[in-house]
Short mmCIF file of C-alpha atoms and ligand atoms in Angstrom, two decimals:
data_model
loop_
_atom_site.label_atom_id
_atom_site.label_comp_id
_atom_site.label_asym_id
_atom_site.label_seq_id
_atom_site.Cartn_x
_atom_site.Cartn_y
_atom_site.Cartn_z
CA MET P 1 -3.38 12.53 19.89
CA THR P 2 -0.66 10.21 19.81
CA LYS P 3 2.09 10.11 21.89
CA VAL P 4 5.21 10.34 19.43
CA ASP P 5 7.85 7.08 21.03
CA ALA P 6 11.15 9.29 21.85
CA SER P 7 12.81 6.35 19.74
CA SER P 8 11.60 7.89 16.39
CA ARG P 9 12.62 11.07 16.84
CA LYS P 10 15.70 13.39 15.42
CA ALA P 11 17.82 14.69 18.19
CA LEU P 12 20.35 17.74 17.82
CA VAL P 13 22.85 17.61 20.13
CA LEU P 14 25.08 20.42 21.34
CA PHE P 15 28.78 19.20 21.10
CA SER P 16 31.68 20.79 22.48
CA GLY P 17 34.10 18.04 22.80
CA GLY P 18 33.86 18.25 26.87
CA GLN P 19 32.81 15.79 29.03
CA ASP P 20 29.22 17.10 29.36
CA SER P 21 28.35 17.12 25.72
CA THR P 22 30.13 14.17 25.25
CA ALA P 23 27.54 12.41 27.94
CA CYS P 24 24.71 14.22 26.23
CA LEU P 25 25.68 12.71 23.22
CA ALA P 26 25.83 9.14 24.33
CA TRP P 27 22.43 9.81 26.31
CA ALA P 28 20.66 10.62 22.91
CA LEU P 29 22.49 7.92 20.47
CA GLU P 30 21.03 5.45 23.64
CA ARG P 31 17.63 7.34 22.87
CA TYR P 32 16.72 8.68 19.71
CA ALA P 33 16.77 7.63 15.71
CA GLU P 34 19.21 10.04 14.67
CA VAL P 35 21.44 11.98 15.67
CA GLU P 36 23.22 14.91 14.14
CA THR P 37 25.68 17.29 16.23
CA ILE P 38 26.42 20.73 16.31
CA GLY P 39 29.28 23.20 17.81
CA PHE P 40 30.17 26.69 17.70
CA ASP P 41 33.11 28.35 16.63
CA TYR P 42 33.48 31.93 18.87
CA GLY P 43 37.11 32.82 19.13
CA GLN P 44 36.85 30.61 22.08
CA ARG P 45 40.78 30.18 23.98
CA HIS P 46 40.09 26.52 24.52
CA ARG P 47 39.31 25.96 20.98
CA ILE P 48 41.89 22.26 20.81
CA GLU P 49 37.87 21.38 21.87
CA LEU P 50 36.78 21.74 18.49
CA GLU P 51 39.38 19.30 17.29
CA CYS P 52 38.88 17.15 19.51
CA ARG P 53 35.28 16.62 18.99
CA GLN P 54 36.07 15.09 15.71
CA THR P 55 38.39 12.40 17.77
CA VAL P 56 35.49 11.76 19.95
CA ARG P 57 32.68 11.25 17.32
CA ALA P 58 35.29 9.05 15.75
CA GLU P 59 35.78 7.20 18.28
CA LEU P 60 32.23 7.02 19.49
CA ALA P 61 31.18 5.56 16.23
CA ARG P 62 34.55 2.55 16.51
CA GLN P 63 34.33 1.45 19.39
CA PHE P 64 30.35 1.45 19.90
CA PRO P 65 28.76 -0.06 16.81
CA GLN P 66 24.98 0.47 18.15
CA TRP P 67 25.76 4.31 18.11
CA ALA P 68 27.66 4.64 14.71
CA ALA P 69 24.47 3.38 12.87
CA LYS P 70 22.42 6.81 14.64
CA LEU P 71 24.81 9.00 14.06
CA GLY P 72 24.80 11.68 11.43
CA GLU P 73 26.07 14.54 10.41
CA ASP P 74 28.21 17.22 12.44
CA HIS P 75 27.96 20.88 12.22
CA VAL P 76 29.68 23.48 12.96
CA LEU P 77 28.63 27.13 13.07
CA ASP P 78 31.02 30.03 12.80
CA LEU P 79 29.89 32.55 15.81
CA ALA P 80 32.97 35.07 15.52
CA LEU P 81 30.32 38.01 15.99
CA LEU P 82 30.17 36.47 19.92
CA GLY P 83 33.70 37.31 20.13
CA GLN P 84 32.80 40.84 18.64
CA ILE P 85 30.14 41.47 21.65
CA SER P 86 31.27 40.30 24.43
CA ASP P 87 34.65 40.72 26.57
CA THR P 88 35.29 38.18 28.48
CA ALA P 89 38.27 35.05 29.63
CA LEU P 90 36.78 32.87 27.54
CA THR P 91 37.93 34.43 24.55
CA ALA P 92 40.20 37.66 25.48
CA GLU P 93 43.65 37.01 27.28
CA ARG P 94 42.33 37.80 30.36
CA ALA P 95 42.88 35.43 33.80
CA ILE P 96 39.96 33.35 34.59
CA GLU P 97 38.61 34.98 38.22
CA MET P 98 35.65 36.04 39.84
CA GLN P 99 33.45 39.13 39.59
CA ALA P 100 32.01 41.27 42.18
CA ASN P 101 28.26 39.74 41.03
CA GLY P 102 29.78 36.45 41.85
CA LEU P 103 30.13 34.96 38.35
CA PRO P 104 33.36 34.05 37.23
CA ASN P 105 34.51 36.11 34.17
CA THR P 106 34.32 33.55 31.63
CA PHE P 107 30.47 34.24 31.35
CA VAL P 108 29.40 35.15 28.05
CA PRO P 109 26.14 36.89 28.67
CA GLY P 110 23.38 34.92 27.35
CA ARG P 111 25.28 32.53 25.46
CA ASN P 112 23.10 29.82 25.81
CA LEU P 113 20.21 31.23 24.82
CA LEU P 114 22.09 32.30 21.28
CA PHE P 115 23.26 28.74 21.11
CA LEU P 116 20.42 27.35 21.60
CA THR P 117 18.47 29.79 19.11
CA PHE P 118 20.98 28.91 16.33
CA ALA P 119 20.60 25.08 17.34
CA ALA P 120 17.25 25.24 16.63
CA THR P 121 17.15 26.78 13.63
CA LEU P 122 19.22 24.23 12.31
CA ALA P 123 17.03 21.24 13.70
CA TYR P 124 14.01 22.65 11.96
CA ARG P 125 15.99 22.61 8.74
CA ARG P 126 17.09 19.24 9.32
CA GLY P 127 13.70 17.65 10.30
CA ALA P 128 14.85 17.29 14.13
CA SER P 129 12.51 18.13 16.95
CA VAL P 130 14.92 17.86 20.07
CA LEU P 131 17.61 19.75 20.92
CA VAL P 132 19.98 18.07 23.62
CA GLY P 133 22.25 20.33 26.08
CA GLY P 134 25.01 19.81 28.96
CA MET P 135 23.49 22.61 30.77
CA CYS P 136 23.21 22.24 34.40
CA GLU P 137 22.15 23.57 37.65
CA THR P 138 24.17 21.26 40.56
CA ASP P 139 27.66 22.44 40.60
CA TYR P 140 28.40 25.12 37.83
CA SER P 141 29.13 28.28 38.15
CA GLY P 142 25.80 30.04 38.51
CA TYR P 143 25.40 30.57 35.11
CA PRO P 144 21.66 32.26 34.98
CA ASP P 145 21.16 30.95 31.09
CA CYS P 146 21.93 27.35 32.13
CA ARG P 147 19.22 27.22 34.65
CA ASP P 148 16.32 25.12 34.23
CA ASN P 149 13.59 27.46 34.41
CA THR P 150 15.81 29.54 31.49
CA LEU P 151 15.61 26.88 29.33
CA LYS P 152 11.89 25.77 29.94
CA ALA P 153 10.62 29.26 29.03
CA LEU P 154 13.13 29.26 26.51
CA GLN P 155 11.62 25.47 24.70
CA VAL P 156 8.43 27.57 24.45
CA ALA P 157 9.39 30.17 22.80
CA LEU P 158 11.49 28.69 20.10
CA SER P 159 7.99 25.79 19.88
CA LEU P 160 5.80 28.84 19.19
CA GLY P 161 8.31 31.16 17.25
CA LEU P 162 8.97 27.83 15.01
CA ASP P 163 5.21 26.75 15.17
CA ALA P 164 6.65 22.91 15.50
CA PRO P 165 7.53 21.28 18.92
CA MET P 166 11.41 21.72 19.85
CA THR P 167 11.63 19.58 23.02
CA LEU P 168 14.90 21.06 24.94
CA GLU P 169 16.53 17.83 26.96
CA THR P 170 19.09 18.67 29.64
CA PRO P 171 19.76 15.31 30.92
CA LEU P 172 22.84 16.85 32.98
CA MET P 173 20.43 19.28 34.66
CA PHE P 174 20.12 18.10 38.33
CA ILE P 175 23.02 15.78 38.59
CA THR P 176 26.48 16.33 39.90
CA LYS P 177 29.76 15.85 38.01
CA ALA P 178 30.25 12.69 39.86
CA GLN P 179 27.26 11.40 38.63
CA THR P 180 27.48 12.25 34.95
CA TRP P 181 30.80 9.90 35.37
CA ALA P 182 28.29 7.33 36.30
CA MET P 183 25.43 8.03 34.08
CA THR P 184 28.24 7.92 31.16
CA GLU P 185 29.42 4.36 32.49
CA GLN P 186 26.04 2.89 32.42
CA LEU P 187 25.67 4.24 29.29
CA GLY P 188 28.84 2.36 27.61
CA GLY P 189 30.60 1.07 30.62
CA ALA P 190 34.20 1.28 30.98
CA ALA P 191 34.71 1.92 27.62
CA LEU P 192 33.16 4.92 27.74
CA ASN P 193 34.45 6.96 30.93
CA ALA P 194 38.04 5.41 29.37
CA LEU P 195 37.18 7.21 25.94
CA ILE P 196 36.02 10.59 27.47
CA VAL P 197 38.82 10.67 29.99
CA GLU P 198 41.49 10.49 26.99
CA HIS P 199 39.87 12.33 24.30
CA THR P 200 37.71 15.06 25.36
CA HIS P 201 38.49 18.42 26.65
CA THR P 202 37.54 20.57 29.51
CA CYS P 203 40.01 22.84 30.18
CA TYR P 204 39.60 26.65 30.03
CA LEU P 205 43.31 27.24 28.92
CA GLY P 206 43.15 25.04 26.58
CA GLU P 207 45.83 22.81 27.77
CA ARG P 208 45.99 19.02 26.86
CA GLY P 209 49.46 18.72 28.21
CA THR P 210 49.72 15.62 31.10
CA LEU P 211 47.33 12.73 31.12
CA HIS P 212 45.34 12.88 34.56
CA ALA P 213 43.42 10.05 35.95
CA TRP P 214 40.79 12.26 34.91
CA GLY P 215 41.73 13.55 31.76
CA HIS P 216 44.06 16.31 29.77
CA GLY P 217 44.21 20.01 31.00
CA CYS P 218 46.23 22.28 33.00
CA GLY P 219 45.06 20.89 36.58
CA HIS P 220 44.56 24.29 38.13
CA CYS P 221 41.69 26.41 35.99
CA PRO P 222 38.08 25.76 37.32
CA ALA P 223 37.40 23.73 34.59
CA CYS P 224 39.89 21.36 35.46
CA GLU P 225 39.53 21.41 39.10
CA LEU P 226 35.95 20.89 38.55
CA ARG P 227 36.30 18.06 36.19
CA ALA P 228 39.18 16.26 38.79
CA LYS P 229 36.80 16.67 41.36
CA GLY P 230 34.42 14.78 40.13
CA TYR P 231 36.24 11.94 38.75
CA SER P 232 37.89 11.36 42.50
CA GLU P 233 34.10 12.12 44.10
CA PHE P 234 33.21 9.12 41.14
CA ILE P 235 36.04 6.59 41.66
CA ALA P 236 35.28 7.40 45.90
CA ALA P 237 31.86 6.41 45.21
CA VAL P 238 32.02 3.55 43.24
CA ALA P 239 34.73 2.12 45.77
CA HIS P 240 32.27 1.93 48.12
ZN1 ZN W 1 42.53 23.76 32.96
#
């Protein structure tokens, strides 16, 4: 059996318009022949990220001509039903806090399983055999559907269920937020990190507000804190 060269494959990137998925998109554009993007509208409070997606895609294409040629269609799926079957701080007007089970109440149970399964169905139809997602075990909130073993199991289930190989790539799985900034600097230099700072969205509360060194956001929700901490660690590491 001949080994399939990664550079000839088509990938579908789960792209939310945040820092992590933008890093994944750049990673995929560097690696694969063709790259499409998929986003999900599930009534999230930080809906602003759906608008940021278009800006980020346009800026990537404008500033990186070598990637523009590979960047294909964008798809947005309406997953309003996710708001119906979950009652969490991401979709309802509730404060973000830790629950008794140690998970933040932003946790939508099994969300990534659903996203990846919908993405796989679309990828199959679009002739893509790679799904790329920004799931991360390292310094995230311990979401069980972000764990590497969960995704390995899903990769097997999807490949069997579609009767076609479906590779799940998670380039951020074992790296820290600071290392994500280092990765994007390696992929697209200071220009890519500047693009990420200015145009991506991470804040859970959907605030754009002030432009901090690390990007826009309220500055005090868990997502903003994580992003700010990662950025300052990256800058400190570069300075040494
Ligand atoms: Zn915030």
